[in-house]
XYZ file of C-alpha atoms in Angstrom:
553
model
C -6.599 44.466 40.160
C -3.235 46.183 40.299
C -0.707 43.747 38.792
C 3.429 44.593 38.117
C 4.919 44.622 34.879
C 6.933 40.836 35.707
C 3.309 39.818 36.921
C 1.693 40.714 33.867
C 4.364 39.472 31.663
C 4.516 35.908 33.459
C 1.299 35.528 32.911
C 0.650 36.227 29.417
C 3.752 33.900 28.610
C 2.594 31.446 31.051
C -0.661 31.695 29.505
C 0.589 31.555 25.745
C 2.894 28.327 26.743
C -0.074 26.283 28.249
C -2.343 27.387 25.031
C -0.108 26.723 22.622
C 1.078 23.558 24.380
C -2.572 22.405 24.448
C -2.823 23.158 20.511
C -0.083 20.239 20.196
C -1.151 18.169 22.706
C -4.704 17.766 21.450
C -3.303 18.207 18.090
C -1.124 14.542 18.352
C -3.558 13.281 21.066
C -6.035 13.603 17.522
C -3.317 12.505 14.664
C -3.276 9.236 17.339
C -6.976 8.911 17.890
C -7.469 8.865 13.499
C -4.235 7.284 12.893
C -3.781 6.786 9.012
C -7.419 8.380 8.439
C -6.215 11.989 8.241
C -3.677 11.125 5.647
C -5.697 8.939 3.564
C -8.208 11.433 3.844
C -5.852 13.986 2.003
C -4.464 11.728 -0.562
C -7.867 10.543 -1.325
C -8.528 14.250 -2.404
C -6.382 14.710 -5.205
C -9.488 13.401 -8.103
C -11.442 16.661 -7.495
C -10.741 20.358 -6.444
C -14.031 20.688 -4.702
C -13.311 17.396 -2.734
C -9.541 19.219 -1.874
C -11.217 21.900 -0.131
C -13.214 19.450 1.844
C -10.429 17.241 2.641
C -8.047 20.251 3.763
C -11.183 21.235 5.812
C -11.776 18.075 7.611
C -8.510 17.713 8.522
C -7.844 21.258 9.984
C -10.964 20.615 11.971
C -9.770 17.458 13.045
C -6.605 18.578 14.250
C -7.161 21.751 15.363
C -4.653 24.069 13.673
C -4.004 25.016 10.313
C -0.358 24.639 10.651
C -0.662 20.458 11.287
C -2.754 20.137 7.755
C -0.573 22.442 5.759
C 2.045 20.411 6.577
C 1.063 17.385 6.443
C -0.040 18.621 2.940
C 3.306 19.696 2.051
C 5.114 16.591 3.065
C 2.628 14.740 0.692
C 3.430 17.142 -2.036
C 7.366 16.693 -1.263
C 7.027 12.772 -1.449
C 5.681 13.010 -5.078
C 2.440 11.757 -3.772
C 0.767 15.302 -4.330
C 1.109 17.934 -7.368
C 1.289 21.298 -5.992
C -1.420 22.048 -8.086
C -3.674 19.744 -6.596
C -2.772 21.057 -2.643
C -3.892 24.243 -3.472
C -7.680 23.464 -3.056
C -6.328 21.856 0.426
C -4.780 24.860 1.241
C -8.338 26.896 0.767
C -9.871 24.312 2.800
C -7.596 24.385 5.624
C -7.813 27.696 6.026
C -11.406 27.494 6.156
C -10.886 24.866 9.124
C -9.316 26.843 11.282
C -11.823 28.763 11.817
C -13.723 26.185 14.221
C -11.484 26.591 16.480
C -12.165 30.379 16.962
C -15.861 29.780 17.032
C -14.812 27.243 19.945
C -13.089 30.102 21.789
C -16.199 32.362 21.333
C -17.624 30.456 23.514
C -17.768 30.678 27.580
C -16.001 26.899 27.695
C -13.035 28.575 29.554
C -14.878 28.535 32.638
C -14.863 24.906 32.473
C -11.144 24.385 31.462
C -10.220 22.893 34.785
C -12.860 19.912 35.186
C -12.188 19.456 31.458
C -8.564 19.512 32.120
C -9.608 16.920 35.101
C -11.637 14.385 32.840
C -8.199 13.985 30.318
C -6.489 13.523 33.168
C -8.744 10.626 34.255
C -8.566 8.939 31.003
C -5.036 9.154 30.543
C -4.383 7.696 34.190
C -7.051 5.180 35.017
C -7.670 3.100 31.603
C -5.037 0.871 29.858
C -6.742 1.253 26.654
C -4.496 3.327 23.778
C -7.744 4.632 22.213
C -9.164 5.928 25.591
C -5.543 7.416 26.586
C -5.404 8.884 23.143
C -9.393 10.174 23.756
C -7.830 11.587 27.260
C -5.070 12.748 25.219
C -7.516 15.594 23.039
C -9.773 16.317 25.853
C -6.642 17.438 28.123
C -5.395 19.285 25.377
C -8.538 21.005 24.928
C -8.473 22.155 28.548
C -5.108 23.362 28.197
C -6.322 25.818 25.571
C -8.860 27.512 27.487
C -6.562 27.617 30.772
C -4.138 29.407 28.407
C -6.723 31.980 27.293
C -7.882 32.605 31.063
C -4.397 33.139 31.944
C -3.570 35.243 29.231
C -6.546 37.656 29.842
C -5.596 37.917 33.416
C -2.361 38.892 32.449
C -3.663 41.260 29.452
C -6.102 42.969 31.690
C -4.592 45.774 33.335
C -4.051 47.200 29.433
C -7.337 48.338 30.156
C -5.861 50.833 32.487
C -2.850 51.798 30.087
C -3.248 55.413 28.073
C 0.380 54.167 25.925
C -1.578 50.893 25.078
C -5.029 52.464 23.679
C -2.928 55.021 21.548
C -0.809 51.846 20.041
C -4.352 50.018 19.206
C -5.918 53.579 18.051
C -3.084 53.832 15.676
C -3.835 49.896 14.479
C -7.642 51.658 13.900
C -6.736 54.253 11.876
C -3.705 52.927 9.821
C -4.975 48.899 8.708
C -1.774 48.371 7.482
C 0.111 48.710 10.434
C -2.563 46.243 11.825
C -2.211 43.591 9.383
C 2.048 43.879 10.300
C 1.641 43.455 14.095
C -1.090 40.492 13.783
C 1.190 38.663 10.372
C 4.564 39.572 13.078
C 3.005 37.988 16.391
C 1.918 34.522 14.366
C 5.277 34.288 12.700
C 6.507 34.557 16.479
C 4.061 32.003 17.345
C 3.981 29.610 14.373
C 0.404 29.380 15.409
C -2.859 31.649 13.636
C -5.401 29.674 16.229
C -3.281 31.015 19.102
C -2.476 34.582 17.188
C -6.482 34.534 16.632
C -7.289 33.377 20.339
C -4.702 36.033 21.835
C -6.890 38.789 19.892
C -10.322 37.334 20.965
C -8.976 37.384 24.310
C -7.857 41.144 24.193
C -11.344 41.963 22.675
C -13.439 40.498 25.637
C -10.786 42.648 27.695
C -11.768 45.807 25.992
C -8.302 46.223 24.987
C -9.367 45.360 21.216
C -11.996 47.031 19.388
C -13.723 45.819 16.065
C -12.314 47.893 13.681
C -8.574 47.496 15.368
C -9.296 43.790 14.951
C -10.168 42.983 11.755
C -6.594 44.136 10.214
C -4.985 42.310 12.849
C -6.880 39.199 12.168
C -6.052 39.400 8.579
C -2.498 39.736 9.295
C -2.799 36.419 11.127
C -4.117 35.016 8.002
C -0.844 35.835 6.156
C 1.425 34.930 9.056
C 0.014 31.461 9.166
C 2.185 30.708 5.838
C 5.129 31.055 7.402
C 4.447 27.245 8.358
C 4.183 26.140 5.120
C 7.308 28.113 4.097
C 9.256 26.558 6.406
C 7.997 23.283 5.812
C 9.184 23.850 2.151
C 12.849 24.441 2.959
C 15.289 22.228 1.401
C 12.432 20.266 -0.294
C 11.185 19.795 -3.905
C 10.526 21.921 -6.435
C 6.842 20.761 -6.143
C 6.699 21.556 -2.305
C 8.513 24.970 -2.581
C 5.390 25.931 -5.244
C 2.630 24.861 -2.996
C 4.151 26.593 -0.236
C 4.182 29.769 -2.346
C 0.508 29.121 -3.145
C -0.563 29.472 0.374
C 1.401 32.791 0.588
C -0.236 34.232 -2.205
C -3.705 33.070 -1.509
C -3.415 34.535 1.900
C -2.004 37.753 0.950
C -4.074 38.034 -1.889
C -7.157 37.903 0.356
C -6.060 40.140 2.646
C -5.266 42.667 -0.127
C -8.858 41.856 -0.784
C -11.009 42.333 2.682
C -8.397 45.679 3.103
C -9.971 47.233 0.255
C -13.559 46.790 1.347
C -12.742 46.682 5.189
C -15.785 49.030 6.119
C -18.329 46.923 4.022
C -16.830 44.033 5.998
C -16.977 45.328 9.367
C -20.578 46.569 8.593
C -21.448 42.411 7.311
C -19.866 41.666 10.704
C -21.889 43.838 12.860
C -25.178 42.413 11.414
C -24.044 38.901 11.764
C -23.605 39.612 15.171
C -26.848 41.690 15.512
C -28.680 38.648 13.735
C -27.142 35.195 14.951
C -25.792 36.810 18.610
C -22.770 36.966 20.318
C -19.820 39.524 21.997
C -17.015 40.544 20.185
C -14.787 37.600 20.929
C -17.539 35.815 18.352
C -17.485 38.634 16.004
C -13.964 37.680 15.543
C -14.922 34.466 14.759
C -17.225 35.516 12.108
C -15.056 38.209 10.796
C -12.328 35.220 10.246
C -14.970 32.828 8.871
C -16.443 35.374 6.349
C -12.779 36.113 5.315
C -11.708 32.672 4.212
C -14.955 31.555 2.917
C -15.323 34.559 0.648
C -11.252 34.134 -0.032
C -12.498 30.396 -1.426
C -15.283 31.322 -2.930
C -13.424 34.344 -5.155
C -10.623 32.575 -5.458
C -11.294 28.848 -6.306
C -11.459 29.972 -10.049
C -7.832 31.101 -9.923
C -6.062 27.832 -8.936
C -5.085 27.230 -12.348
C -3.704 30.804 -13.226
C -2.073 30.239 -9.871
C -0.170 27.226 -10.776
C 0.533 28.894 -14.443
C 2.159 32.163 -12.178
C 3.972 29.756 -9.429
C 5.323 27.537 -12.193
C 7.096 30.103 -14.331
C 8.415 31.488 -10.417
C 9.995 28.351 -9.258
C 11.016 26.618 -12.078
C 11.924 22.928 -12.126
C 10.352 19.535 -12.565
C 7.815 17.824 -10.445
C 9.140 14.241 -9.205
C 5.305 12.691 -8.656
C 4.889 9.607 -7.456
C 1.007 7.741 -8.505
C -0.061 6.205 -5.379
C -1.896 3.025 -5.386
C -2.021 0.585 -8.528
C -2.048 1.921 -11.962
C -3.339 -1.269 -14.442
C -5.518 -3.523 -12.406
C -9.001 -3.775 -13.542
C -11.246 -5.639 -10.769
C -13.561 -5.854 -13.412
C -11.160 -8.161 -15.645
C -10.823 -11.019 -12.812
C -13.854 -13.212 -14.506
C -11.001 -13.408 -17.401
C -8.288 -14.444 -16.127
C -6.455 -14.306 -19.706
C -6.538 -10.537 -19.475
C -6.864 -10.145 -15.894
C -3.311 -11.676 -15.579
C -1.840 -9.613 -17.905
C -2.959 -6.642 -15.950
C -1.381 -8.262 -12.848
C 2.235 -8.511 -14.948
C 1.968 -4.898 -15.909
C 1.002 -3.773 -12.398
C 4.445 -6.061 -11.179
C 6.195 -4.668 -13.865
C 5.307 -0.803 -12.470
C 6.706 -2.271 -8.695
C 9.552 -3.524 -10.122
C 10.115 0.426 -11.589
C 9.510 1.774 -8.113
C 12.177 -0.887 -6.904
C 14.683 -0.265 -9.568
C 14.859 3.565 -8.372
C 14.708 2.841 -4.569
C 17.500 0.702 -5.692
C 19.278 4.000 -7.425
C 18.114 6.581 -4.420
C 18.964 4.409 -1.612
C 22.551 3.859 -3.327
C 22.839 7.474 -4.305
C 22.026 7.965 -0.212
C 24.991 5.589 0.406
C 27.560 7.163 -1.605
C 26.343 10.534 -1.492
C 25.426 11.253 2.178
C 21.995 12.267 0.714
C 19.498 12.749 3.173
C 16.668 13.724 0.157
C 16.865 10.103 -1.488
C 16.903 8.599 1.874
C 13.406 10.191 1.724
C 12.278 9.033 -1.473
C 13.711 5.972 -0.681
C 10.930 5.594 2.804
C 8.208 7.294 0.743
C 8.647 4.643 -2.857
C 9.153 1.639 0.332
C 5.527 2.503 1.496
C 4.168 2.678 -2.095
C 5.972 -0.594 -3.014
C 4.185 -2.134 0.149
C 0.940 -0.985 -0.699
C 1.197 -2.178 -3.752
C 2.098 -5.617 -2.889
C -1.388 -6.046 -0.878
C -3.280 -4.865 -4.016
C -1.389 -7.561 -6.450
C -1.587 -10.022 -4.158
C -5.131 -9.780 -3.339
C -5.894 -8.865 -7.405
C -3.888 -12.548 -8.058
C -5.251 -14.118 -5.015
C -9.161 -13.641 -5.946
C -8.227 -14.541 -9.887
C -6.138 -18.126 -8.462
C -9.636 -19.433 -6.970
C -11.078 -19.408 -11.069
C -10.432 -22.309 -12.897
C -7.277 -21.687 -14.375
C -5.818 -23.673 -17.524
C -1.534 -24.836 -16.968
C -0.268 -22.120 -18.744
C -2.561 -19.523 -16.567
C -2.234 -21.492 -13.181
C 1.716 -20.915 -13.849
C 1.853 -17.566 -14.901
C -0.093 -16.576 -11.327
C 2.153 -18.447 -9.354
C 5.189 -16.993 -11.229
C 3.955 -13.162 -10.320
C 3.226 -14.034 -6.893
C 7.074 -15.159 -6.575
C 7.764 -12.031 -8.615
C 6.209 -9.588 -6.616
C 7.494 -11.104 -3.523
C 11.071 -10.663 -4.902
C 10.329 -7.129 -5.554
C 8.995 -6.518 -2.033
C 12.190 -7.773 -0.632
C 14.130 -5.725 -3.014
C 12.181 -2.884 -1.562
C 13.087 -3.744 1.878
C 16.716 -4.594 1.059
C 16.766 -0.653 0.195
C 15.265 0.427 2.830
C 17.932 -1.299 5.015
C 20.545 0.500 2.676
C 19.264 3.632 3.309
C 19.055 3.049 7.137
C 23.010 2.020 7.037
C 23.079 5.250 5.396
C 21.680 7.193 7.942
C 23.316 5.577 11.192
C 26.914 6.593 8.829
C 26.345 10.249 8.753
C 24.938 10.140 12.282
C 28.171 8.711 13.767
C 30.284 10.036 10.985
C 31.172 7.073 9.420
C 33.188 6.899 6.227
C 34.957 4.362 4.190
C 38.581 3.599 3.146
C 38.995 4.696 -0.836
C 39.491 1.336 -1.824
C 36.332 -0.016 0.181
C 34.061 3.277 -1.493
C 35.566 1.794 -5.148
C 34.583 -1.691 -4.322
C 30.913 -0.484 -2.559
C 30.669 1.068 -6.094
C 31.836 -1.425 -8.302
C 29.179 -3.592 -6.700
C 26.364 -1.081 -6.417
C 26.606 -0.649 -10.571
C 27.132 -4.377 -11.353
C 23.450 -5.072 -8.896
C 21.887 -1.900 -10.327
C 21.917 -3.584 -13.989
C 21.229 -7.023 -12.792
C 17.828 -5.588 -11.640
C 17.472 -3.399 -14.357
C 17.793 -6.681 -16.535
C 15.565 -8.683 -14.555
C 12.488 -5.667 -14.846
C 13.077 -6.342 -18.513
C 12.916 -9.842 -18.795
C 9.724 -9.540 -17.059
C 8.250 -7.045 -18.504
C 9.505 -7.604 -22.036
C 9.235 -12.103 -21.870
C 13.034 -10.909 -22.704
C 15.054 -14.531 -22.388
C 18.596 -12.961 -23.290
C 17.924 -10.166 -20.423
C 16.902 -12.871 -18.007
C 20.168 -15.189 -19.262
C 22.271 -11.774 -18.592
C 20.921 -11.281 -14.939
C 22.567 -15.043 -14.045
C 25.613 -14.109 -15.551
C 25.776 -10.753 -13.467
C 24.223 -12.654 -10.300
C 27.380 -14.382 -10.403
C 29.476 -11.607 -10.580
C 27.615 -10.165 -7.728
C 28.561 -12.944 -5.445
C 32.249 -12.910 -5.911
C 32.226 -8.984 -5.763
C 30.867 -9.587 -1.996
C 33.604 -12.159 -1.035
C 36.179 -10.381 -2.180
C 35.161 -7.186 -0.961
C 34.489 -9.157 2.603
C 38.538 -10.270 2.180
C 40.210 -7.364 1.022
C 37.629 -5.435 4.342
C 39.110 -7.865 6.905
C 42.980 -7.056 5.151
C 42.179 -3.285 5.488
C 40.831 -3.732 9.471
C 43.815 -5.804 9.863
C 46.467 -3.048 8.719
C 44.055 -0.428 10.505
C 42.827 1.283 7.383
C 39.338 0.549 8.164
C 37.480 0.791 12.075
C 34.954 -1.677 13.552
C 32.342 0.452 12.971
C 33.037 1.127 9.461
C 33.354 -2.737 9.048
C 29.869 -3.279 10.315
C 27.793 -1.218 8.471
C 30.254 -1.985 5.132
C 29.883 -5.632 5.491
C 25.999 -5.381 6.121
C 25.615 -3.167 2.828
C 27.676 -5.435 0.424
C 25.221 -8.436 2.122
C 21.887 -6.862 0.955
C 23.411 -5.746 -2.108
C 23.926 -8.962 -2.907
C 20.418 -10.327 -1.549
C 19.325 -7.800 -4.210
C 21.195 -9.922 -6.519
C 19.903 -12.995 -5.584
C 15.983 -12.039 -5.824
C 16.916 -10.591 -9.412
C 18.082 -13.856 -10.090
C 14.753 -15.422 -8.598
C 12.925 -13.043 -11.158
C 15.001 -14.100 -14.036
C 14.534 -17.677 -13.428
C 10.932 -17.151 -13.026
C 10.786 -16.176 -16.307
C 13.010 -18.825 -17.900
C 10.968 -21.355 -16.619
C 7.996 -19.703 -17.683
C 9.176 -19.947 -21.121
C 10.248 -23.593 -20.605
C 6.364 -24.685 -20.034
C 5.079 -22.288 -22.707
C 7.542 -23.626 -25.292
C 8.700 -26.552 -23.881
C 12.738 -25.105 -24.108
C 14.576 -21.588 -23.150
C 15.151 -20.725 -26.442
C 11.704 -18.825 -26.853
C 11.765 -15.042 -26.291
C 13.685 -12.373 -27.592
C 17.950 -13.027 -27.744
């Protein structure tokens, strides 16, 4: 078949689009089918390096590129819900995950892409069900792959013919180096190693790839994956930015590695081949498999002289965030005496989340931060998560038979934790205002920014208080937060007049006057459940010591 240069190039774009759009499609069509599984999955990793690489592995597999798990591993890591120096055993393991999907493309399933593609379609059209659209969802995506690769190889086949092309890939044979550019070039180009790695597959079973010519190529791939991760870490934490480098070095460190004994691993290959069967399109696959495997295997000992290298690098401080409850002992619930005052200190570590969502969603608001607004959405979901746990934890210890004093003090955490929830959410509306500002460009009169930060600092240590009069059975802080709650109040009238004076004269727009009025509102709702806490533990102290002048002044 005699095809044109436009011809040839059509189709091997063509045929790259539709694979690399079926990567993504299946790729969401998957993140929908598992929902919150894949990232529980990876934050569930973090006790044990051996259960890392598993985790990173699963999840590659599961999604079907390396580049979807990498980042989802480095947004984790940039939330604070990750060290860096636990990702890096998920970084091993999603390399090692990736290669299913070559040992997929081994395989002769392209010459059923089309009734594949056919049976997504089905599902997708003719059921109402989310689940079985989502189902449709992977399996169209999956056909979309393998209609990429035939295209591709119709497009790459008349290489065969080309005497300019076999000197390029001779030259790729008998300088590796040069091989391991092109293949680490054409997956930056791609953001994609599956596709880089099914592109090369495809150009073996064309004859337009040898063995030898591959390997380099395929370890190149390896290195240009990174360039996800890389990118993921831009304008992130310190934390991210080092797990991203991680990934770089592992990759290039491996390929380092297999370059050095490249005939001993093309010789491993052929007698995999020879043994377990299969054309050169599954050598490939092998060849990739035996290079991150052995890459784990060598290199799993070195995570911690990693981290020691990647920390003196990229210097900083790691802002981690401890997922899930830190003090409460299911164990302790048949004594409720103890088991309660695990609950308060498990409030008391909310209420510290709250108090800096409270700072980061205010710095967001004065600052035009986008960063806190992020720590602000990742601290919301850990405060809301952690409101289940205390609940149920004071909940299953409420059916005992409690004494007064303990029947109270259960009751009083349950209002307490509530009020902390709502601060939470109170934030997260902050931070929202925030955004919808610097998306239309909003800003605020001088005297209006004064006032938003007169108010901000006056609600910031009313909260601050009101953690310490819980956590400390501190009457004088609690007494404080009242006398600031007040102060609160008449901050938001006034700054509600003196608004309506400045849209009057035309100092202040509409728009500005919406989102200004709405923040000094759940400012000052923050006020009010900082109040509720500092009540709570007044009256605590009342029916403890029958007056409020228990506690510490």
């Amino acid at each position: 078949m005699t095809l044109d240069v436009q011809s040839i190039l059509f189709l091997f774009l063509g045929g790259l689009g539709i694979f690399l759009f079926g990567i993504k499609y299946m790729s969401d069509g998957l993140q929908k089918t598992a929902g919150e599984k894949l990232r529980k999955i990876l934050e569930a990793a973090t006790k044990s390096p051996i259960r890392g690489v598993f985790a990173g592995m699963m999840v590659t597999v599961m999604l079907q590129t390396s580049s979807g798990s990498t980042v989802m591993i480095i947004g984790l890591v940039n939330a604070g819900l990750l060290t860096f120096r636990r990702a890096i055993p998920m970084f091993l393991g999603a390399n090692l995950g990736t290669t299913a999907t070559a040992f997929l493309i081994s395989f002769k399933i392209g010459d059923f892409a089309l009734p594949i593609l056919f049976l997504g379609t089905f599902l997708i059209f003719f059921f109402n069900k989310k689940r079985i659209n989502n189902i449709g969802q992977v399996i169209f995506g999956f056909g979309m792959i393998f209609l990429g690769l035939n295209t591709m190889s119709e497009g790459l086949y008349p290489f065969r013919d080309s005497q300019a092309f076999v000197d390029m890939m001779a030259t790729f044979g008998q300088n590796p180096i040069l091989g391991v550019i092109a293949g680490t070039t054409f997956t930056i180009i791609v953001q994609s190693s599956t596709a880089a790695i099914g592109v090369l597959q495809t150009m073996a079973v064309d004859g337009l790839v040898t063995l030898d010519q591959a390997l380099p190529i395929l370890f190149g791939d390896n290195i240009g994956t990174t360039i996800t991760a890389v990118i993921a870490s831009i304008g992130a934490t310190v934390a991210a930015k080092r797990a991203a480098m991680i990934h770089v070095i592992f990759n290039v460190t491996g390929t380092i590695m297999f370059l050095i004994i490249l005939p001993i691993v093309q010789a491993v290959v052929i007698w995999m081949s020879s043994t377990f069967g299969g054309d050169i399109a599954r050598e490939i696959a092998y060849a990739h498999g035996l290079f991150n495997s052995v890459n784990v295997v060598l290199q799993f000992p070195l995570i911690a002289f990693y981290a020691y290298i990647v920390t003196k690098l990229i210097r900083g401080d790691e802002d981690i965030i401890q997922h899930g409850p830190k003090h409460l002992e299911p164990g302790l619930i048949q004594q409720p005496t103890f088991a309660l005052e695990k609950a308060r200190q498990e409030v008391v570590h909310m209420g510290s989340l709250a108090k800096e969502n409270v700072a980061h969603s205010t710095n967001m608001l004065l600052n035009n931060d986008l960063k806190e607004g992020e720590r602000t959405k990742r601290k919301e979901e850990i405060i809301n998560d952690l409101n289940t746990h205390i609940m149920d934890y004071l909940t299953k210890i409420g059916v005992r038979s409690l004494n007064q004093e303990q029947s109270s003090m259960n009751s009083q955490l349950m209002h307490n934790v509530t009020d902390i929830e709502r601060v939470g959410d109170h934030c997260e509306n902050l931070m929202e205002l925030s955004e919808y500002s610097i998306a239309h460009k909003i800003n605020f009169s001088e005297e209006g920014t004064n006032e938003l930060k007169h108010m901000i600092h006056v609600t910031s240590e009313a909260f601050g208080y009101a953690l310490e009069a819980l956590e400390n059975h501190d009457i004088g802080a609690a007494m404080k937060v009242l006398e600031l709650e007040g102060q609160i109040d008449s901050l938001e009238k006034e700054g509600r007049k003196a608004h309506v004076k400045r849209m009057n004269t035309g100092v202040c727009t509409g728009a500005s006057g919406m989102v200004f009025l709405d923040m000094l509102s759940n400012l000052e709702r923050i006020g009010d459940h900082a109040s509720n806490m500092a009540e709570s533990v007044i009256q605590m102290n009342q029916e403890i010591y029958g007056s409020a002048a228990g506690g510490n002044e």
